mmCIF file with all atom_site columns, C-alpha atoms in Angstrom:
data_model
loop_
_atom_site.group_PDB
_atom_site.id
_atom_site.type_symbol
_atom_site.label_atom_id
_atom_site.label_alt_id
_atom_site.label_comp_id
_atom_site.label_asym_id
_atom_site.label_entity_id
_atom_site.label_seq_id
_atom_site.pdbx_PDB_ins_code
_atom_site.Cartn_x
_atom_site.Cartn_y
_atom_site.Cartn_z
_atom_site.occupancy
_atom_site.B_iso_or_equiv
_atom_site.pdbx_formal_charge
_atom_site.auth_seq_id
_atom_site.auth_comp_id
_atom_site.auth_asym_id
_atom_site.auth_atom_id
_atom_site.pdbx_PDB_model_num
ATOM 1   C CA . UNK A 1 1   ? -4.816  -2.980 -30.158 1.00 0.00 ? 13  UNK A CA 1
ATOM 2   C CA . UNK A 1 2   ? -2.819  -4.399 -27.226 1.00 0.00 ? 14  UNK A CA 1
ATOM 3   C CA . UNK A 1 3   ? -1.684  -0.885 -26.409 1.00 0.00 ? 15  UNK A CA 1
ATOM 4   C CA . UNK A 1 4   ? -5.251  0.445  -26.276 1.00 0.00 ? 16  UNK A CA 1
ATOM 5   C CA . UNK A 1 5   ? -6.465  -2.432 -24.093 1.00 0.00 ? 17  UNK A CA 1
ATOM 6   C CA . UNK A 1 6   ? -3.548  -2.111 -21.660 1.00 0.00 ? 18  UNK A CA 1
ATOM 7   C CA . UNK A 1 7   ? -3.967  1.672  -21.478 1.00 0.00 ? 19  UNK A CA 1
ATOM 8   C CA . UNK A 1 8   ? -7.688  1.280  -20.797 1.00 0.00 ? 20  UNK A CA 1
ATOM 9   C CA . UNK A 1 9   ? -7.063  -1.242 -18.027 1.00 0.00 ? 21  UNK A CA 1
ATOM 10  C CA . UNK A 1 10  ? -4.322  0.905  -16.505 1.00 0.00 ? 22  UNK A CA 1
ATOM 11  C CA . UNK A 1 11  ? -6.643  3.908  -16.525 1.00 0.00 ? 23  UNK A CA 1
ATOM 12  C CA . UNK A 1 12  ? -9.339  2.007  -14.659 1.00 0.00 ? 24  UNK A CA 1
ATOM 13  C CA . UNK A 1 13  ? -6.829  1.347  -11.878 1.00 0.00 ? 25  UNK A CA 1
ATOM 14  C CA . UNK A 1 14  ? -5.444  4.893  -12.043 1.00 0.00 ? 26  UNK A CA 1
ATOM 15  C CA . UNK A 1 15  ? -8.895  6.411  -11.687 1.00 0.00 ? 27  UNK A CA 1
ATOM 16  C CA . UNK A 1 16  ? -9.680  4.252  -8.665  1.00 0.00 ? 28  UNK A CA 1
ATOM 17  C CA . UNK A 1 17  ? -6.279  5.054  -7.125  1.00 0.00 ? 29  UNK A CA 1
ATOM 18  C CA . UNK A 1 18  ? -6.747  8.796  -7.519  1.00 0.00 ? 30  UNK A CA 1
ATOM 19  C CA . UNK A 1 19  ? -10.416 9.254  -6.700  1.00 0.00 ? 31  UNK A CA 1
ATOM 20  C CA . UNK A 1 20  ? -12.078 6.289  -4.958  1.00 0.00 ? 32  UNK A CA 1
ATOM 21  C CA . UNK A 1 21  ? -10.830 7.297  -1.511  1.00 0.00 ? 33  UNK A CA 1
ATOM 22  C CA . UNK A 1 22  ? -12.902 10.485 -1.809  1.00 0.00 ? 34  UNK A CA 1
ATOM 23  C CA . UNK A 1 23  ? -15.969 8.339  -1.239  1.00 0.00 ? 35  UNK A CA 1
ATOM 24  C CA . UNK A 1 24  ? -14.693 7.468  2.236   1.00 0.00 ? 36  UNK A CA 1
ATOM 25  C CA . UNK A 1 25  ? -14.298 10.659 4.227   1.00 0.00 ? 37  UNK A CA 1
ATOM 26  C CA . UNK A 1 26  ? -13.825 8.713  7.450   1.00 0.00 ? 38  UNK A CA 1
ATOM 27  C CA . UNK A 1 27  ? -10.607 7.036  6.254   1.00 0.00 ? 39  UNK A CA 1
ATOM 28  C CA . UNK A 1 28  ? -7.472  8.525  7.791   1.00 0.00 ? 40  UNK A CA 1
ATOM 29  C CA . UNK A 1 29  ? -5.186  10.130 5.233   1.00 0.00 ? 41  UNK A CA 1
ATOM 30  C CA . UNK A 1 30  ? -2.453  7.509  5.674   1.00 0.00 ? 42  UNK A CA 1
ATOM 31  C CA . UNK A 1 31  ? -4.929  4.753  4.790   1.00 0.00 ? 43  UNK A CA 1
ATOM 32  C CA . UNK A 1 32  ? -6.075  6.567  1.654   1.00 0.00 ? 44  UNK A CA 1
ATOM 33  C CA . UNK A 1 33  ? -2.440  7.057  0.599   1.00 0.00 ? 45  UNK A CA 1
ATOM 34  C CA . UNK A 1 34  ? -1.420  3.426  1.178   1.00 0.00 ? 46  UNK A CA 1
ATOM 35  C CA . UNK A 1 35  ? -4.464  1.987  -0.592  1.00 0.00 ? 47  UNK A CA 1
ATOM 36  C CA . UNK A 1 36  ? -4.056  4.431  -3.485  1.00 0.00 ? 48  UNK A CA 1
ATOM 37  C CA . UNK A 1 37  ? -0.388  3.529  -3.906  1.00 0.00 ? 49  UNK A CA 1
ATOM 38  C CA . UNK A 1 38  ? -1.174  -0.185 -3.921  1.00 0.00 ? 50  UNK A CA 1
ATOM 39  C CA . UNK A 1 39  ? -3.775  0.349  -6.642  1.00 0.00 ? 51  UNK A CA 1
ATOM 40  C CA . UNK A 1 40  ? -1.392  2.630  -8.554  1.00 0.00 ? 52  UNK A CA 1
ATOM 41  C CA . UNK A 1 41  ? 1.235   -0.125 -8.571  1.00 0.00 ? 53  UNK A CA 1
ATOM 42  C CA . UNK A 1 42  ? -1.119  -2.257 -10.649 1.00 0.00 ? 54  UNK A CA 1
ATOM 43  C CA . UNK A 1 43  ? -1.745  0.732  -12.909 1.00 0.00 ? 55  UNK A CA 1
ATOM 44  C CA . UNK A 1 44  ? 1.992   1.160  -13.532 1.00 0.00 ? 56  UNK A CA 1
ATOM 45  C CA . UNK A 1 45  ? 2.373   -2.566 -14.264 1.00 0.00 ? 57  UNK A CA 1
ATOM 46  C CA . UNK A 1 46  ? -0.128  -2.086 -17.095 1.00 0.00 ? 58  UNK A CA 1
ATOM 47  C CA . UNK A 1 47  ? 0.777   1.414  -18.313 1.00 0.00 ? 59  UNK A CA 1
ATOM 48  C CA . UNK A 1 48  ? 4.511   0.858  -18.723 1.00 0.00 ? 60  UNK A CA 1
ATOM 49  C CA . UNK A 1 49  ? 4.141   -2.167 -21.016 1.00 0.00 ? 61  UNK A CA 1
ATOM 50  C CA . UNK A 1 50  ? 1.317   -0.409 -22.906 1.00 0.00 ? 62  UNK A CA 1
ATOM 51  C CA . UNK A 1 51  ? 3.564   2.533  -23.697 1.00 0.00 ? 63  UNK A CA 1
ATOM 52  C CA . UNK A 1 52  ? 6.587   0.378  -24.546 1.00 0.00 ? 64  UNK A CA 1
ATOM 53  C CA . UNK A 1 53  ? 4.579   -1.860 -26.875 1.00 0.00 ? 65  UNK A CA 1
ATOM 54  C CA . UNK A 1 54  ? 2.768   1.068  -28.457 1.00 0.00 ? 66  UNK A CA 1
ATOM 55  C CA . UNK A 1 55  ? 5.934   3.087  -29.031 1.00 0.00 ? 67  UNK A CA 1
ATOM 56  C CA . UNK A 1 56  ? 7.826   0.129  -30.462 1.00 0.00 ? 68  UNK A CA 1
ATOM 57  C CA . UNK A 1 57  ? 5.035   -1.022 -32.780 1.00 0.00 ? 69  UNK A CA 1
ATOM 58  C CA . UNK A 1 58  ? 2.691   1.770  -33.818 1.00 0.00 ? 70  UNK A CA 1
ATOM 59  C CA . UNK A 1 59  ? 2.714   5.169  -32.197 1.00 0.00 ? 71  UNK A CA 1
ATOM 60  C CA . UNK A 1 60  ? 4.998   8.099  -31.607 1.00 0.00 ? 72  UNK A CA 1
ATOM 61  C CA . UNK A 1 61  ? 5.145   9.702  -28.178 1.00 0.00 ? 73  UNK A CA 1
ATOM 62  C CA . UNK A 1 62  ? 2.624   12.430 -28.967 1.00 0.00 ? 74  UNK A CA 1
ATOM 63  C CA . UNK A 1 63  ? 0.113   9.906  -30.284 1.00 0.00 ? 75  UNK A CA 1
ATOM 64  C CA . UNK A 1 64  ? 0.520   7.715  -27.202 1.00 0.00 ? 76  UNK A CA 1
ATOM 65  C CA . UNK A 1 65  ? -0.159  10.669 -24.928 1.00 0.00 ? 77  UNK A CA 1
ATOM 66  C CA . UNK A 1 66  ? -3.239  11.744 -26.867 1.00 0.00 ? 78  UNK A CA 1
ATOM 67  C CA . UNK A 1 67  ? -4.636  8.197  -26.814 1.00 0.00 ? 79  UNK A CA 1
ATOM 68  C CA . UNK A 1 68  ? -3.996  7.953  -23.090 1.00 0.00 ? 80  UNK A CA 1
ATOM 69  C CA . UNK A 1 69  ? -5.740  11.254 -22.364 1.00 0.00 ? 81  UNK A CA 1
ATOM 70  C CA . UNK A 1 70  ? -8.857  10.354 -24.340 1.00 0.00 ? 82  UNK A CA 1
ATOM 71  C CA . UNK A 1 71  ? -9.050  6.938  -22.651 1.00 0.00 ? 83  UNK A CA 1
ATOM 72  C CA . UNK A 1 72  ? -8.588  8.629  -19.271 1.00 0.00 ? 84  UNK A CA 1
ATOM 73  C CA . UNK A 1 73  ? -11.480 11.016 -19.886 1.00 0.00 ? 85  UNK A CA 1
ATOM 74  C CA . UNK A 1 74  ? -13.853 8.289  -21.030 1.00 0.00 ? 86  UNK A CA 1
ATOM 75  C CA . UNK A 1 75  ? -13.055 6.051  -18.073 1.00 0.00 ? 87  UNK A CA 1
ATOM 76  C CA . UNK A 1 76  ? -13.176 8.968  -15.651 1.00 0.00 ? 88  UNK A CA 1
ATOM 77  C CA . UNK A 1 77  ? -16.653 9.982  -16.875 1.00 0.00 ? 89  UNK A CA 1
ATOM 78  C CA . UNK A 1 78  ? -18.012 6.480  -16.399 1.00 0.00 ? 90  UNK A CA 1
ATOM 79  C CA . UNK A 1 79  ? -16.365 6.268  -12.960 1.00 0.00 ? 91  UNK A CA 1
ATOM 80  C CA . UNK A 1 80  ? -17.635 9.687  -11.851 1.00 0.00 ? 92  UNK A CA 1
ATOM 81  C CA . UNK A 1 81  ? -21.223 8.981  -12.859 1.00 0.00 ? 93  UNK A CA 1
ATOM 82  C CA . UNK A 1 82  ? -21.521 5.275  -11.973 1.00 0.00 ? 94  UNK A CA 1
ATOM 83  C CA . UNK A 1 83  ? -19.254 4.903  -8.935  1.00 0.00 ? 95  UNK A CA 1
ATOM 84  C CA . UNK A 1 84  ? -19.159 8.382  -7.421  1.00 0.00 ? 96  UNK A CA 1
ATOM 85  C CA . UNK A 1 85  ? -22.721 9.374  -8.455  1.00 0.00 ? 97  UNK A CA 1
ATOM 86  C CA . UNK A 1 86  ? -21.624 12.764 -9.827  1.00 0.00 ? 98  UNK A CA 1
ATOM 87  C CA . UNK A 1 87  ? -24.003 14.581 -12.209 1.00 0.00 ? 99  UNK A CA 1
ATOM 88  C CA . UNK A 1 88  ? -23.034 14.747 -15.887 1.00 0.00 ? 100 UNK A CA 1
ATOM 89  C CA . UNK A 1 89  ? -23.625 18.117 -17.603 1.00 0.00 ? 101 UNK A CA 1
ATOM 90  C CA . UNK A 1 90  ? -23.997 19.004 -21.273 1.00 0.00 ? 102 UNK A CA 1
ATOM 91  C CA . UNK A 1 91  ? -20.910 21.265 -21.109 1.00 0.00 ? 103 UNK A CA 1
ATOM 92  C CA . UNK A 1 92  ? -18.759 18.157 -20.583 1.00 0.00 ? 104 UNK A CA 1
ATOM 93  C CA . UNK A 1 93  ? -20.002 16.749 -23.891 1.00 0.00 ? 105 UNK A CA 1
ATOM 94  C CA . UNK A 1 94  ? -19.104 20.008 -25.670 1.00 0.00 ? 106 UNK A CA 1
ATOM 95  C CA . UNK A 1 95  ? -15.636 19.869 -24.129 1.00 0.00 ? 107 UNK A CA 1
ATOM 96  C CA . UNK A 1 96  ? -15.180 16.267 -25.278 1.00 0.00 ? 108 UNK A CA 1
ATOM 97  C CA . UNK A 1 97  ? -16.172 17.211 -28.821 1.00 0.00 ? 109 UNK A CA 1
ATOM 98  C CA . UNK A 1 98  ? -13.320 19.740 -28.861 1.00 0.00 ? 110 UNK A CA 1
ATOM 99  C CA . UNK A 1 99  ? -10.942 17.077 -27.540 1.00 0.00 ? 111 UNK A CA 1
ATOM 100 C CA . UNK A 1 100 ? -12.141 14.682 -30.236 1.00 0.00 ? 112 UNK A CA 1
ATOM 101 C CA . UNK A 1 101 ? -11.233 17.399 -32.743 1.00 0.00 ? 113 UNK A CA 1
ATOM 102 C CA . UNK A 1 102 ? -7.742  17.469 -31.280 1.00 0.00 ? 114 UNK A CA 1
ATOM 103 C CA . UNK A 1 103 ? -7.485  13.706 -31.712 1.00 0.00 ? 115 UNK A CA 1
ATOM 104 C CA . UNK A 1 104 ? -8.664  14.022 -35.307 1.00 0.00 ? 116 UNK A CA 1
ATOM 105 C CA . UNK A 1 105 ? -5.945  16.561 -36.101 1.00 0.00 ? 117 UNK A CA 1
ATOM 106 C CA . UNK A 1 106 ? -3.335  14.470 -34.290 1.00 0.00 ? 118 UNK A CA 1
ATOM 107 C CA . UNK A 1 107 ? -3.966  11.403 -36.428 1.00 0.00 ? 119 UNK A CA 1
ATOM 108 C CA . UNK A 1 108 ? -4.858  13.006 -39.764 1.00 0.00 ? 120 UNK A CA 1
ATOM 109 C CA . UNK A 1 109 ? -2.091  12.742 -42.330 1.00 0.00 ? 121 UNK A CA 1
ATOM 110 C CA . UNK A 1 110 ? -3.296  15.727 -44.391 1.00 0.00 ? 122 UNK A CA 1
ATOM 111 C CA . UNK A 1 111 ? -2.127  18.249 -41.839 1.00 0.00 ? 123 UNK A CA 1
ATOM 112 C CA . UNK A 1 112 ? 1.323   16.808 -41.169 1.00 0.00 ? 124 UNK A CA 1
#
């Protein structure tokens, strides 16, 4: 559970580092880069321990990556709609259902 919480927190920071500057078109590029890197530093301080703890205690590398990608998509969707005011379309839900299928196969013992 610590791994999931740390990955979720790291992804919040990652999403802000990568995309929040797009809201401010008047920022010079150097400012967007510096602010993004400062936010990304916090993200790395959370992601590295999350992956080390998760790999040592519960998950193999493939499972860690799949967990991280699903968390990233969920957090990105919330960020895009709430913070950036982007529209959410039904085709995104269909895409996420297919990704959820991938997660199911990743963690199902019957197939491995």
